[in-house]
Coordinates of C-alpha atoms in Angstrom, one line a residue:
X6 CA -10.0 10.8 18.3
X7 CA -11.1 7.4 16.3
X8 CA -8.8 6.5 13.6
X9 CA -10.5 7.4 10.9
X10 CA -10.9 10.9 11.8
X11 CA -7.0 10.7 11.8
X12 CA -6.8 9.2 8.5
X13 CA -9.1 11.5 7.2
X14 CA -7.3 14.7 8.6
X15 CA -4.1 13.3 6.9
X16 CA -6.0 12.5 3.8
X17 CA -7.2 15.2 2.8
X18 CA -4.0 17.4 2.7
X19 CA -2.1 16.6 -0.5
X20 CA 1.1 16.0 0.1
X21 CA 2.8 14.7 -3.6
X22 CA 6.8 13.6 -3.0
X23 CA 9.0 16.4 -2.1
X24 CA 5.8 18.2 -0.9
X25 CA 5.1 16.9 2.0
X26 CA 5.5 19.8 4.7
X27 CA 1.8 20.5 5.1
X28 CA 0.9 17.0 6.4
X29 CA 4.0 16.7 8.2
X30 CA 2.6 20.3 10.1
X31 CA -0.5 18.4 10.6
X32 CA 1.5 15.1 12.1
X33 CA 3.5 17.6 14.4
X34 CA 0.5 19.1 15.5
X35 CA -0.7 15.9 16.8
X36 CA 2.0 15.0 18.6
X37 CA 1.9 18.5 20.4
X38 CA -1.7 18.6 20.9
X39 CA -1.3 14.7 23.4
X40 CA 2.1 15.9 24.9
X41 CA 4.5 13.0 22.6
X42 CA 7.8 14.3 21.9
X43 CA 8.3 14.9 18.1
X44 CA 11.0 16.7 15.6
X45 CA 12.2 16.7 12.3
X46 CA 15.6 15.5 10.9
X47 CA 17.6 17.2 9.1
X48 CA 16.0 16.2 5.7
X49 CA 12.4 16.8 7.2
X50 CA 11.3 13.0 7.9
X51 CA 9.4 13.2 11.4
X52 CA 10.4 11.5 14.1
X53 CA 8.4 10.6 16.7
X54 CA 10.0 8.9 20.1
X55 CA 8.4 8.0 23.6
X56 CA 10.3 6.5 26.2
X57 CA 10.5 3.5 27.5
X58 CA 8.8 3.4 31.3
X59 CA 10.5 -0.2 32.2
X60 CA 14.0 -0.9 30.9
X61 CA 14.1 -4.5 31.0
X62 CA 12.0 -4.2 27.6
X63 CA 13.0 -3.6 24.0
X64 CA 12.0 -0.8 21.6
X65 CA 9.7 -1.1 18.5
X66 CA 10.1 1.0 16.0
X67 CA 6.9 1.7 13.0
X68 CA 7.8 3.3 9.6
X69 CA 5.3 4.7 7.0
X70 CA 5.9 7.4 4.5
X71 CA 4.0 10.8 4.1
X72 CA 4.0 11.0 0.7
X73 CA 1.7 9.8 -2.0
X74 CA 1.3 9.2 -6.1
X75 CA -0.5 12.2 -7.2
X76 CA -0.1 16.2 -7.1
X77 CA -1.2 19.0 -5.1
X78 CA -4.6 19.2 -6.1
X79 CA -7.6 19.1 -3.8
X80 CA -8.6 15.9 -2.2
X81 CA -12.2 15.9 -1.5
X82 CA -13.1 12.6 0.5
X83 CA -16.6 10.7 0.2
X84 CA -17.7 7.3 0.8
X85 CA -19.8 5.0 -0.5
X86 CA -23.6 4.4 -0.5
X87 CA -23.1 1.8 2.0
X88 CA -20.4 3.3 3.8
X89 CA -18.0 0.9 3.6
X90 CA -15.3 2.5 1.8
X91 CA -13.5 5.8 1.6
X92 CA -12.6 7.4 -1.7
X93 CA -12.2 10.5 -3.5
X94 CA -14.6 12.4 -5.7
X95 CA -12.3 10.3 -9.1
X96 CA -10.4 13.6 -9.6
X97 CA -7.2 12.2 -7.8
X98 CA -5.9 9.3 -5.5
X99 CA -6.8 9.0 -2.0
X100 CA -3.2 8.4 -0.6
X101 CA -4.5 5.3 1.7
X102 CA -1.0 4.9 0.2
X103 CA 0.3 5.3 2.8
X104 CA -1.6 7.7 5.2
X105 CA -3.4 4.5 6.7
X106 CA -0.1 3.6 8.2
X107 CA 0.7 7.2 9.3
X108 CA -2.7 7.2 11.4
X109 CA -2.3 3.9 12.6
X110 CA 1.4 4.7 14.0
X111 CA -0.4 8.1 15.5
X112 CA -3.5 6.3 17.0
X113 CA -0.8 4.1 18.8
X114 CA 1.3 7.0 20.0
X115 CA -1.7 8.9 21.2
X116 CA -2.7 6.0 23.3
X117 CA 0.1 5.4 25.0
X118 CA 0.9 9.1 25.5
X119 CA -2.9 8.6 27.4
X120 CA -2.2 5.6 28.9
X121 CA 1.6 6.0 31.0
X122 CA 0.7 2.8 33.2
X123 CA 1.5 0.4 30.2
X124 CA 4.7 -1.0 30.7
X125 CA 6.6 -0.8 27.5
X126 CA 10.7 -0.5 26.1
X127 CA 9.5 2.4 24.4
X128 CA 7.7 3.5 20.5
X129 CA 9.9 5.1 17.9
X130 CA 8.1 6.1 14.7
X131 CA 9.6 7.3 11.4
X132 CA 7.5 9.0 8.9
X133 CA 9.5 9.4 5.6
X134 CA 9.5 11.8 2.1
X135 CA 9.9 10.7 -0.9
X136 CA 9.2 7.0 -0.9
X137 CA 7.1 6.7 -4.0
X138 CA 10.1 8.5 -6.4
X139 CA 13.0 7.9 -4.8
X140 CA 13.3 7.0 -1.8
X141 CA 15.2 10.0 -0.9
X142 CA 13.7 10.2 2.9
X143 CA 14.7 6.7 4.7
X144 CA 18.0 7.3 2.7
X145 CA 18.5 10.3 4.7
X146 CA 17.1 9.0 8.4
X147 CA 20.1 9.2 10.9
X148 CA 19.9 5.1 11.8
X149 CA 22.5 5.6 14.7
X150 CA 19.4 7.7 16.5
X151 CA 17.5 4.6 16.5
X152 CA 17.3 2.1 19.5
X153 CA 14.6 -0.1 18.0
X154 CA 15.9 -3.6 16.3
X155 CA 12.5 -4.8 15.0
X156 CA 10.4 -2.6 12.9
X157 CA 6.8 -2.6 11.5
X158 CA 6.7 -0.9 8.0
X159 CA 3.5 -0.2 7.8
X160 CA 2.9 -0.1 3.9
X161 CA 1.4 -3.6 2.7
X162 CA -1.9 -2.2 0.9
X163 CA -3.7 -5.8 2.1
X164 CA -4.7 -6.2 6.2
X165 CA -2.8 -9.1 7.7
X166 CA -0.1 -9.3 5.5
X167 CA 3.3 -9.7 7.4
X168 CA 5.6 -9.5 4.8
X169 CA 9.3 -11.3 6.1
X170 CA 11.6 -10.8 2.6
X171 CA 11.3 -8.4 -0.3
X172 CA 13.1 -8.9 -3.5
X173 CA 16.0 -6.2 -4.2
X174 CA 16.3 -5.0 -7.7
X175 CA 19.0 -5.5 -10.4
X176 CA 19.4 -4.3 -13.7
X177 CA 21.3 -6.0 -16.8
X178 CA 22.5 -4.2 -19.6
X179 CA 23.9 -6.4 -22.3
X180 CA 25.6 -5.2 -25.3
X181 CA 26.3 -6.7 -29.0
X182 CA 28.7 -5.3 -31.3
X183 CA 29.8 -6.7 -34.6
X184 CA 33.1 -5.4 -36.2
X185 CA 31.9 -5.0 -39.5
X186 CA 28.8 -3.1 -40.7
X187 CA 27.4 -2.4 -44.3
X188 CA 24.9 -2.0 -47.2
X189 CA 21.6 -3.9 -46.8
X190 CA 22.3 -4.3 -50.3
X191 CA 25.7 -4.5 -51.6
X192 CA 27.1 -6.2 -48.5
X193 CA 24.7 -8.3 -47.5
X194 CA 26.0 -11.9 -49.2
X195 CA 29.2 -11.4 -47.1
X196 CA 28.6 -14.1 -44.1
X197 CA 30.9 -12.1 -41.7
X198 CA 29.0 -9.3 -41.6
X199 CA 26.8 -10.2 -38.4
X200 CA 23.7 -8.3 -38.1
X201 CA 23.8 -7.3 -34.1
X202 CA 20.2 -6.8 -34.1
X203 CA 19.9 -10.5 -35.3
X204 CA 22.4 -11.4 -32.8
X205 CA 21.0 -9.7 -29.8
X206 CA 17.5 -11.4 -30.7
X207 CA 19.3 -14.8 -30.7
X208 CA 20.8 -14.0 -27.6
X209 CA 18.3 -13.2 -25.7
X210 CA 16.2 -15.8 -26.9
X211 CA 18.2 -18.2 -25.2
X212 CA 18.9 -16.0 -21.8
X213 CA 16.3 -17.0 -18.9
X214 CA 13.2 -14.9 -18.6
X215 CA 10.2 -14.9 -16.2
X216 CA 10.2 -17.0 -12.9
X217 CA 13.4 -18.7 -11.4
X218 CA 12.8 -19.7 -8.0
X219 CA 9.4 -20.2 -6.3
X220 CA 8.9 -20.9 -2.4
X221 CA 6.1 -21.7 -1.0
X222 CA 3.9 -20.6 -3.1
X223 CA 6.0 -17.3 -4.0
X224 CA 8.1 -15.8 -6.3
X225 CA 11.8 -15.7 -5.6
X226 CA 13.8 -14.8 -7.9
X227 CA 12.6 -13.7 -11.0
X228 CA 13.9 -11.8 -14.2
X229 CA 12.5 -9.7 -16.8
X230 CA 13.1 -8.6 -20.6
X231 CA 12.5 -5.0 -20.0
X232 CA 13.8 -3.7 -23.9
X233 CA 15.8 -4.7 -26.8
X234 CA 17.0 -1.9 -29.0
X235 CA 18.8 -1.6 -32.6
X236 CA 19.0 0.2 -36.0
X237 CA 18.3 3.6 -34.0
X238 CA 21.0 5.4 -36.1
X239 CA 22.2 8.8 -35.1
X240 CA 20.3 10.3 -38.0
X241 CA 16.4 8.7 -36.6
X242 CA 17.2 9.7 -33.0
X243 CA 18.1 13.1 -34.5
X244 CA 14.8 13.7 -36.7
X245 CA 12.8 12.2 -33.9
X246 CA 14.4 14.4 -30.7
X247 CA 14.2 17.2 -33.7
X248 CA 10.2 16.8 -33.6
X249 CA 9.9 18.8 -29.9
X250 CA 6.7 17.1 -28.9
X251 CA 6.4 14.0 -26.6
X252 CA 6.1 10.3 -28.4
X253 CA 5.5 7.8 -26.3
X254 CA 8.5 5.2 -25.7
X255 CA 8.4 2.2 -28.0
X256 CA 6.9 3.9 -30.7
X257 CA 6.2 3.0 -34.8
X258 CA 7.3 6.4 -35.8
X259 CA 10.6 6.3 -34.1
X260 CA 11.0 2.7 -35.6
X261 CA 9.7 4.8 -39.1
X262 CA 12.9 6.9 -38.9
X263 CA 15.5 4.3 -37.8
X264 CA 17.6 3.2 -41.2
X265 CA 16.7 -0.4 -42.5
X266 CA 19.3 -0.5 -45.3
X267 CA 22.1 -0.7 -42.6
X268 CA 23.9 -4.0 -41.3
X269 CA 23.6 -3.0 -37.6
X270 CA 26.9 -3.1 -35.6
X271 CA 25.1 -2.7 -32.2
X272 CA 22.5 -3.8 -30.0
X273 CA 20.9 -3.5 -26.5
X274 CA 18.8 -5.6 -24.2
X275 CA 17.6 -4.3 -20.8
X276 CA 16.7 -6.6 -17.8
X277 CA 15.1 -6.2 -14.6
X278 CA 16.2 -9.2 -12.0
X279 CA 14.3 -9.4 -8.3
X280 CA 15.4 -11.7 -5.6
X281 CA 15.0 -12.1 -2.2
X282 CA 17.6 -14.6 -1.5
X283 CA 21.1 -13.4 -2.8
X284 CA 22.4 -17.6 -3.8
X285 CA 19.2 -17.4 -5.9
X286 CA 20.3 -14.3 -7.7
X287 CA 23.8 -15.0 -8.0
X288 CA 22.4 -18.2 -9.7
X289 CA 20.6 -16.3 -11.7
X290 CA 23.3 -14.1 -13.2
X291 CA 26.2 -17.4 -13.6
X292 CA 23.8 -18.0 -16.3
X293 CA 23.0 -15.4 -18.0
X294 CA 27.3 -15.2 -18.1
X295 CA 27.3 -18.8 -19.6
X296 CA 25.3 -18.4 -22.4
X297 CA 26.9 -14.3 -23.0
X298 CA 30.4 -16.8 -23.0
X299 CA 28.9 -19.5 -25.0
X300 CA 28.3 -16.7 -27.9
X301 CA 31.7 -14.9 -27.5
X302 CA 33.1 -18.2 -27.7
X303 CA 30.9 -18.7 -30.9
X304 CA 31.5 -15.9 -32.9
X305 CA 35.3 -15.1 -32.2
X306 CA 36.5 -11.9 -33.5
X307 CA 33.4 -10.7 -35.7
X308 CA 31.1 -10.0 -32.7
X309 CA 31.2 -9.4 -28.8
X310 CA 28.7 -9.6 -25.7
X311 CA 29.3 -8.2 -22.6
X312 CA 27.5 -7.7 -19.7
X313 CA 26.7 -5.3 -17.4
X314 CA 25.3 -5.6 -13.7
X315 CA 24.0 -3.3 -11.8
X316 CA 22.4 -3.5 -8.1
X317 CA 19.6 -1.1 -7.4
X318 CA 18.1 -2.2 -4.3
X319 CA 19.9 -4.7 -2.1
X320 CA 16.9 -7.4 -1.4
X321 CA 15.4 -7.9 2.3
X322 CA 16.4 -11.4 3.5
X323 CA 14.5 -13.2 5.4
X324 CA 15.7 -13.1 9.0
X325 CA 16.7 -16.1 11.2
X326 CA 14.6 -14.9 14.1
X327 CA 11.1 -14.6 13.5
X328 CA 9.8 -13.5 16.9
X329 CA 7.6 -10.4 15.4
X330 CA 6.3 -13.4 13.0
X331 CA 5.0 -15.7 15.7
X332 CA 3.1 -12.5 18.0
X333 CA 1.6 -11.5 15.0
X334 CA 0.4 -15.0 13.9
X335 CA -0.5 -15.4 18.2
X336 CA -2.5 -11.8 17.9
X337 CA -4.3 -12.6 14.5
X338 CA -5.6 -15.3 16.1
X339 CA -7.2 -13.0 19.1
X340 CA -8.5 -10.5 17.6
X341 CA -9.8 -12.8 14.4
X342 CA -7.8 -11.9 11.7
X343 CA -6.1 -13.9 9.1
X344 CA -2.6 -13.0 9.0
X345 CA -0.2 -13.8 6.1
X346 CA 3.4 -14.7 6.9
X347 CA 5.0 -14.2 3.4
X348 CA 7.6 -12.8 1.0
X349 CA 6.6 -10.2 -1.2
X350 CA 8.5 -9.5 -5.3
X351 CA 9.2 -5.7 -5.0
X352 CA 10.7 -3.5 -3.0
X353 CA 9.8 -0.6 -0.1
X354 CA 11.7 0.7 2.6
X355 CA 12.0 -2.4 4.2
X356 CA 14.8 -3.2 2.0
X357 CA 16.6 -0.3 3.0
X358 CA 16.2 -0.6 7.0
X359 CA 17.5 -4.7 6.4
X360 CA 21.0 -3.5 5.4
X361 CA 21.6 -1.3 8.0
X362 CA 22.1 -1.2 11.7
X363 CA 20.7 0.6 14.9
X364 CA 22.5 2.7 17.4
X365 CA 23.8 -0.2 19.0
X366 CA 25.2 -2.1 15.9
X367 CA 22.3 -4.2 15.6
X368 CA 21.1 -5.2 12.2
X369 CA 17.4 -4.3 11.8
X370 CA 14.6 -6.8 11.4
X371 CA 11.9 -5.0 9.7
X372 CA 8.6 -6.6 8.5
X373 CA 6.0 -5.1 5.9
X374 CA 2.4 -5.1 7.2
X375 CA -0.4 -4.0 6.0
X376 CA -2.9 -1.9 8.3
X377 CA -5.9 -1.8 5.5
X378 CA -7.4 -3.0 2.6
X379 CA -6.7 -0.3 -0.4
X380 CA -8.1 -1.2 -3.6
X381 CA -6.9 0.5 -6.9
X382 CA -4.1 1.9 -5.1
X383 CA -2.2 4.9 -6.8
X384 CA -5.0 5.7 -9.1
X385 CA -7.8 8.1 -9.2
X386 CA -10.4 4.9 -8.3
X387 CA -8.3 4.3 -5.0
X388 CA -10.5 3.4 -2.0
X389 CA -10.0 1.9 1.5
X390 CA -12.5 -0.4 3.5
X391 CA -13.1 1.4 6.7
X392 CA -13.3 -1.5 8.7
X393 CA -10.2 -2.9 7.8
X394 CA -8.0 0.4 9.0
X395 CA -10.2 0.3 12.0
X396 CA -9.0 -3.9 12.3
X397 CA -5.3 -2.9 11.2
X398 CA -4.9 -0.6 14.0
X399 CA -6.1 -2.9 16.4
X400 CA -3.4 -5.8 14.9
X401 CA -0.5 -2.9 15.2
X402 CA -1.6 -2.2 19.0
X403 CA -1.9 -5.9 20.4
X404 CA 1.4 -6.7 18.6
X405 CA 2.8 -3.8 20.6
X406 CA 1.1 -4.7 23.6
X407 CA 2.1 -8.2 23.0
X408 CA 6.1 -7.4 22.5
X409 CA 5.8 -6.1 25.8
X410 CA 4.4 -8.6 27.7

């Protein structure tokens, strides 16, 4: 069976996070169907192993995820006039997000289950829940079942990306408070009554913001101004949780009900900090703690920052071997595609798989690759070139082939 009759099968089954079983059936179903030994874990991932047939090779493992941004409505496949692309009808997404790696890590098993004469240290797959919400699934893989060291994550949405490092994800609360409050009015000629919505916006204006540390040609490091917010007095929130129909966040008419004849005693500003190299982020936060000190240190007893840090998604470091790096770059070449050794600034399951360790201790080296070229991913519009999955596949089998030369 050609791989786009695989991704198609897969495709058109929706299969929404947490609602996955009837694609994973499907998945099952091929593995029985060509003889591959398959089973689920006990969160319902499937995993898919076949044996080495020479030990003096190593294991590879490939990871996609089953499930995909949208619900469980019907997804009715068409193309385009000139062929070229698969999309939906524009009702819902296609899920080329990430059902093109899923059949490209099935085409590969099928053919080796057809082909026993290839000399190989054996194919583990791992096909995840819940990667698009929460990441639930490759949280709950056993790792100490797997042999592999390297892994392919196949879940880039561009062909020949070979992604080596992914940024984690941190978030920084800061806080302002001001010991005395007031009137607007009556209280507002006394110069130690600090406005912490004043302060907060001074604050921040001198905290970093945007890019930090570029390599290459790519983002690092990087941190973001994700909200500021102040004056929302207990009597706004109140009259606006009061109104019982949905507002969308940020808007005027919560800002309508917050109080503006009040010297605000307390602020908030949220940040979002990516890094792919820990130093880098660790630089990162040293200053957003000098300046916080530099206004404690200002305003004494009449006002207070603090910060808080929290880590969200350890990053994926770049390892010191790159051996999967230089077959792909040696394969590209072969089979004429342009493959992109790089770091990518978000995260994936990747990030998870680079802080843990296999059966045998080792710490995992996985890669993100991309198998196809998906265009308006995760919306309605979402299309893939057909050409590309059928060039993706054949990058994902020579690099197996070629790891077991």
């Amino acid at each position: 069976m050609d791989i786009i009759s695989i991704f198609e099968d897969l495709a058109r089954i929706p299969s929404p996070s947490l609602g996955e079983m009837e694609v994973a059936k499907k998945i099952m179903e091929y593995t029985y169907n060509n003889g591959i030994n398959a089973y689920f874990d006990d969160y319902q991932n499937v995993i898919i192993k076949i044996p080495a047939n020479c030990q003096n090779k190593k294991p590879l493992l490939l990871s996609a995820h089953m499930d995909v941004v949208g619900n469980s409505s019907p997804v009715n496949i068409c193309y385009s006039e000139d062929k070229k692309l698969i999309k939906t009808d524009g009702a819902r997404t296609l899920g080329a997000d990430d059902k093109a790696g899923i059949a490209a890590a099935l085409k590969l098993a099928i053919y080796l289950a057809k082909n026993p004469e290839i000399k190989h240290g054996g194919l583990e797959i791992v096909l995840t829940r819940d990667e698009e919400t929460g990441m639930s699934g490759i949280n709950h893989v056993n790792f100490s079942d797997i042999e592999s060291e390297n892994i392919l994550v196949l879940d880039s949405d561009s062909l020949g990306n070979f992604e080596i490092a992914g940024a984690g994800y941190t978030k920084i609360d800061i806080e302002v408070k001001t010991t005395l409050g007031g009137h607007s009015g009556n209280d507002i000629q006394d110069k130690k009554r600090y406005n912490a919505a004043k302060l907060i916006a001074d604050l921040v204006s001198k905290l970093p913001n945007g890019v930090f540390k570029v390599e290459n040609g790519f983002t690092i490091t990087s941190c973001n101004l994700g909200s500021i917010v102040a004056g929302a007095t207990d009597i706004g929130l109140e009259r606006f949780l009061d109104k019982k129909e949905h507002i969308k966040p940020y808007s005027k008419e919560l800002m309508d009900l917050n109080a503006d004849n009040v010297i605000n005693t307390s602020a908030y500003a949220h940040y979002s900090l990516r890094s792919s190299v820990k130093k880098y982020e660790d630089k990162l936060i040293s200053k957003f703690q000098k300046e916080i000190d530099k206004f404690n240190k200002k305003y004494g007893s009449l006002a207070c920052a603090t910060m808080t840090v929290k880590v969200h998604m350890l990053p994926f470091e770049k390892s010191p071997n790159q051996q999967m790096a230089t077959i792909a770059k040696t394969v590209g070449k072969k089979i004429g595609l342009n493959v992109k050794v790089q770091s990518f600034h978000a995260g994936a399951e990747t990030h998870i798989y680079a802080n843990k360790t296999n059966k045998f201790g080792e710490k995992f080296k996985p890669v993100l690759v991309g198998v196809a070229n998906i265009h308006s991913m995760h919306s309605p519009n979402e299309s893939m070139e057909v050409e590309s999955l059928k060039k993706g596949y054949e990058f994902i089998k020579e690099i197996f082939l070629s790891y077991n030369a």
